[in-house]
Amino acid sequence: MASVDISGGSGGGGFVAGGYLSAYDTGNYSLSAPNAVQTLQFGTTLLSSGLSIQGTNNTDIVFSTAGIFNILFSVQVTNNAVQDHEFYLWLCFNGSPVANSNSIITVPSTHGGVKGHNIAAWNFTVQTSIGDSYQLCWSGNDTNIAIETISPPTVLIPTSPAVILSVSQV
């Protein structure tokens, strides 16, 4: 049987690091009107190299490294109504919607006095040039849809941030 080198290229353990970003936000965000367009915010950056969060409200993922990147996120979506409602999330490039990037989830209604919850989590793979900017935009079909930070039920469980973002070069 022939041997196969799986060590990769140079660097520690064969891994060559590219650009990356890890961020989150602990705010609470609501819709001003049904189908109003909002942009996810990222108030805290944990780690970054070759990427940064910029913009007036910390909404822009800005690339100072060109390449192919995976944008992975999760969003805590709530519904304070007695009926189910829809939540929409799509990718924007330099402020404009990316065609065919919207996804829809149904957020359950309140139950037993507790808001309905759902987590939106998926990824986009994008090719970037230096200076490109991406945003994650959202909306809902009713003003009872919100993005919220969820407090833990006990001290043994951490807070659930409204938004968690991870971007890595592939």
Short mmCIF file of C-alpha atoms in Angstrom, two decimals:
data_model
loop_
_atom_site.label_atom_id
_atom_site.label_comp_id
_atom_site.label_asym_id
_atom_site.label_seq_id
_atom_site.Cartn_x
_atom_site.Cartn_y
_atom_site.Cartn_z
CA MET A 1 0.00 0.00 0.00
CA ALA A 2 1.35 3.43 -0.92
CA SER A 3 1.81 6.03 1.81
CA VAL A 4 -0.08 9.32 1.69
CA ASP A 5 1.18 12.59 3.18
CA ILE A 6 -1.70 14.21 5.08
CA SER A 7 0.43 16.75 6.94
CA GLY A 8 -0.55 19.64 4.65
CA GLY A 9 1.85 22.47 3.98
CA SER A 10 4.17 24.29 6.31
CA GLY A 11 3.39 25.63 9.75
CA GLY A 12 2.47 24.04 13.06
CA GLY A 13 0.97 20.63 12.34
CA GLY A 14 0.74 21.40 8.63
CA PHE A 15 -1.94 24.07 9.08
CA VAL A 16 -1.51 27.39 7.29
CA ALA A 17 -3.75 30.01 8.90
CA GLY A 18 -5.62 32.49 6.74
CA GLY A 19 -7.86 35.38 7.70
CA TYR A 20 -10.40 34.85 10.46
CA LEU A 21 -12.87 36.66 12.69
CA SER A 22 -14.88 35.71 15.76
CA ALA A 23 -17.49 38.16 17.10
CA TYR A 24 -20.80 38.32 18.93
CA ASP A 25 -23.44 40.77 20.15
CA THR A 26 -25.52 40.88 23.34
CA GLY A 27 -28.05 43.52 22.29
CA ASN A 28 -31.77 43.16 21.70
CA TYR A 29 -33.20 44.19 18.32
CA SER A 30 -36.80 44.60 17.16
CA LEU A 31 -38.52 45.51 13.91
CA SER A 32 -39.99 48.99 13.47
CA ALA A 33 -42.49 47.66 10.90
CA PRO A 34 -43.30 44.34 9.19
CA ASN A 35 -40.71 43.56 6.50
CA ALA A 36 -38.45 46.45 7.58
CA VAL A 37 -34.81 45.68 6.72
CA GLN A 38 -32.33 45.48 9.61
CA THR A 39 -28.64 44.62 9.64
CA LEU A 40 -27.10 42.31 12.26
CA GLN A 41 -24.70 44.04 14.63
CA PHE A 42 -21.50 42.62 16.10
CA GLY A 43 -20.57 44.60 19.22
CA THR A 44 -17.69 42.47 20.50
CA THR A 45 -14.77 41.07 18.50
CA LEU A 46 -12.98 38.17 20.18
CA LEU A 47 -10.35 37.28 17.56
CA SER A 48 -9.44 38.67 14.17
CA SER A 49 -6.74 38.59 11.51
CA GLY A 50 -7.27 40.06 8.05
CA LEU A 51 -10.92 40.93 8.80
CA SER A 52 -12.65 43.49 10.98
CA ILE A 53 -16.08 44.71 12.04
CA GLN A 54 -16.74 48.28 10.91
CA GLY A 55 -19.59 50.65 10.16
CA THR A 56 -21.57 53.07 12.29
CA ASN A 57 -23.40 50.27 14.10
CA ASN A 58 -20.73 47.54 13.82
CA THR A 59 -22.59 45.86 10.95
CA ASP A 60 -19.93 45.49 8.23
CA ILE A 61 -17.61 42.48 7.95
CA VAL A 62 -14.65 44.05 6.12
CA PHE A 63 -11.95 41.98 4.42
CA SER A 64 -8.33 43.19 4.25
CA THR A 65 -7.41 39.75 2.92
CA ALA A 66 -8.56 38.43 -0.45
CA GLY A 67 -9.70 34.83 -0.79
CA ILE A 68 -12.56 32.42 -0.21
CA PHE A 69 -14.22 32.68 3.20
CA ASN A 70 -16.91 30.86 5.15
CA ILE A 71 -19.27 33.22 7.01
CA LEU A 72 -20.97 31.19 9.76
CA PHE A 73 -23.46 32.65 12.21
CA SER A 74 -26.24 31.97 14.68
CA VAL A 75 -29.04 34.32 15.69
CA GLN A 76 -31.44 34.00 18.67
CA VAL A 77 -34.87 34.83 17.19
CA THR A 78 -37.93 35.36 19.40
CA ASN A 79 -41.65 35.80 18.79
CA ASN A 80 -43.88 37.56 21.33
CA ALA A 81 -47.18 36.87 19.50
CA VAL A 82 -49.83 34.20 19.98
CA GLN A 83 -49.33 33.01 16.37
CA ASP A 84 -46.27 31.79 14.50
CA HIS A 85 -44.36 34.34 12.40
CA GLU A 86 -41.66 34.25 9.74
CA PHE A 87 -38.07 35.45 10.07
CA TYR A 88 -35.95 36.24 6.99
CA LEU A 89 -32.16 36.45 6.75
CA TRP A 90 -29.98 37.14 3.68
CA LEU A 91 -26.48 38.20 2.69
CA CYS A 92 -25.61 41.71 1.47
CA PHE A 93 -22.41 42.62 -0.42
CA ASN A 94 -21.17 46.21 -0.07
CA GLY A 95 -24.67 47.17 1.13
CA SER A 96 -26.70 45.48 -1.63
CA PRO A 97 -28.68 42.21 -1.30
CA VAL A 98 -27.02 39.14 -2.80
CA ALA A 99 -29.41 37.42 -5.21
CA ASN A 100 -30.91 34.11 -4.05
CA SER A 101 -29.44 34.34 -0.53
CA ASN A 102 -32.61 34.77 1.59
CA SER A 103 -33.73 32.02 3.95
CA ILE A 104 -36.96 31.82 5.93
CA ILE A 105 -37.66 30.18 9.27
CA THR A 106 -40.91 30.01 11.20
CA VAL A 107 -40.67 31.17 14.81
CA PRO A 108 -43.24 29.52 17.08
CA SER A 109 -45.80 31.53 19.04
CA THR A 110 -45.69 32.21 22.76
CA HIS A 111 -46.53 29.26 24.95
CA GLY A 112 -47.18 29.18 28.70
CA GLY A 113 -46.27 32.87 28.94
CA VAL A 114 -42.84 32.29 27.35
CA LYS A 115 -41.79 33.84 24.04
CA GLY A 116 -41.41 31.48 21.12
CA HIS A 117 -37.75 30.89 20.24
CA ASN A 118 -35.81 29.62 17.27
CA ILE A 119 -32.16 29.76 16.32
CA ALA A 120 -31.17 30.68 12.79
CA ALA A 121 -27.77 29.20 12.00
CA TRP A 122 -26.20 28.61 8.61
CA ASN A 123 -23.31 29.76 6.50
CA PHE A 124 -22.37 31.51 3.29
CA THR A 125 -19.18 30.85 1.32
CA VAL A 126 -17.94 33.98 -0.45
CA GLN A 127 -15.01 35.08 -2.58
CA THR A 128 -13.55 38.42 -1.55
CA SER A 129 -11.19 41.10 -2.70
CA ILE A 130 -9.35 43.46 -0.36
CA GLY A 131 -11.79 46.10 0.90
CA ASP A 132 -14.96 44.08 0.29
CA SER A 133 -17.70 44.35 2.88
CA TYR A 134 -20.48 41.88 3.72
CA GLN A 135 -23.49 42.34 5.96
CA LEU A 136 -26.10 39.93 7.29
CA CYS A 137 -29.55 41.48 6.86
CA TRP A 138 -32.81 40.36 8.46
CA SER A 139 -36.51 41.06 8.68
CA GLY A 140 -39.78 39.44 9.69
CA ASN A 141 -43.42 39.47 8.67
CA ASP A 142 -44.53 40.94 12.02
CA THR A 143 -43.14 43.38 14.62
CA ASN A 144 -43.34 40.65 17.29
CA ILE A 145 -40.24 39.06 15.68
CA ALA A 146 -37.03 40.14 17.43
CA ILE A 147 -33.39 39.17 17.89
CA GLU A 148 -32.57 38.93 21.58
CA THR A 149 -29.89 37.95 24.04
CA ILE A 150 -31.32 35.19 26.24
CA SER A 151 -30.45 35.22 29.95
CA PRO A 152 -29.40 31.88 31.45
CA PRO A 153 -31.86 29.96 33.63
CA THR A 154 -29.10 29.25 36.20
CA VAL A 155 -25.55 30.39 36.96
CA LEU A 156 -24.25 27.11 35.52
CA ILE A 157 -25.45 27.95 31.99
CA PRO A 158 -23.92 30.88 30.05
CA THR A 159 -25.87 33.69 28.40
CA SER A 160 -27.05 33.11 24.81
CA PRO A 161 -25.82 36.12 22.79
CA ALA A 162 -28.22 37.59 20.25
CA VAL A 163 -25.70 36.96 17.47
CA ILE A 164 -22.56 34.83 17.13
CA LEU A 165 -20.32 35.21 14.07
CA SER A 166 -17.35 33.19 12.85
CA VAL A 167 -15.57 33.92 9.57
CA SER A 168 -12.66 31.82 8.33
CA GLN A 169 -10.66 31.54 5.16
CA VAL A 170 -11.03 28.23 3.36
#
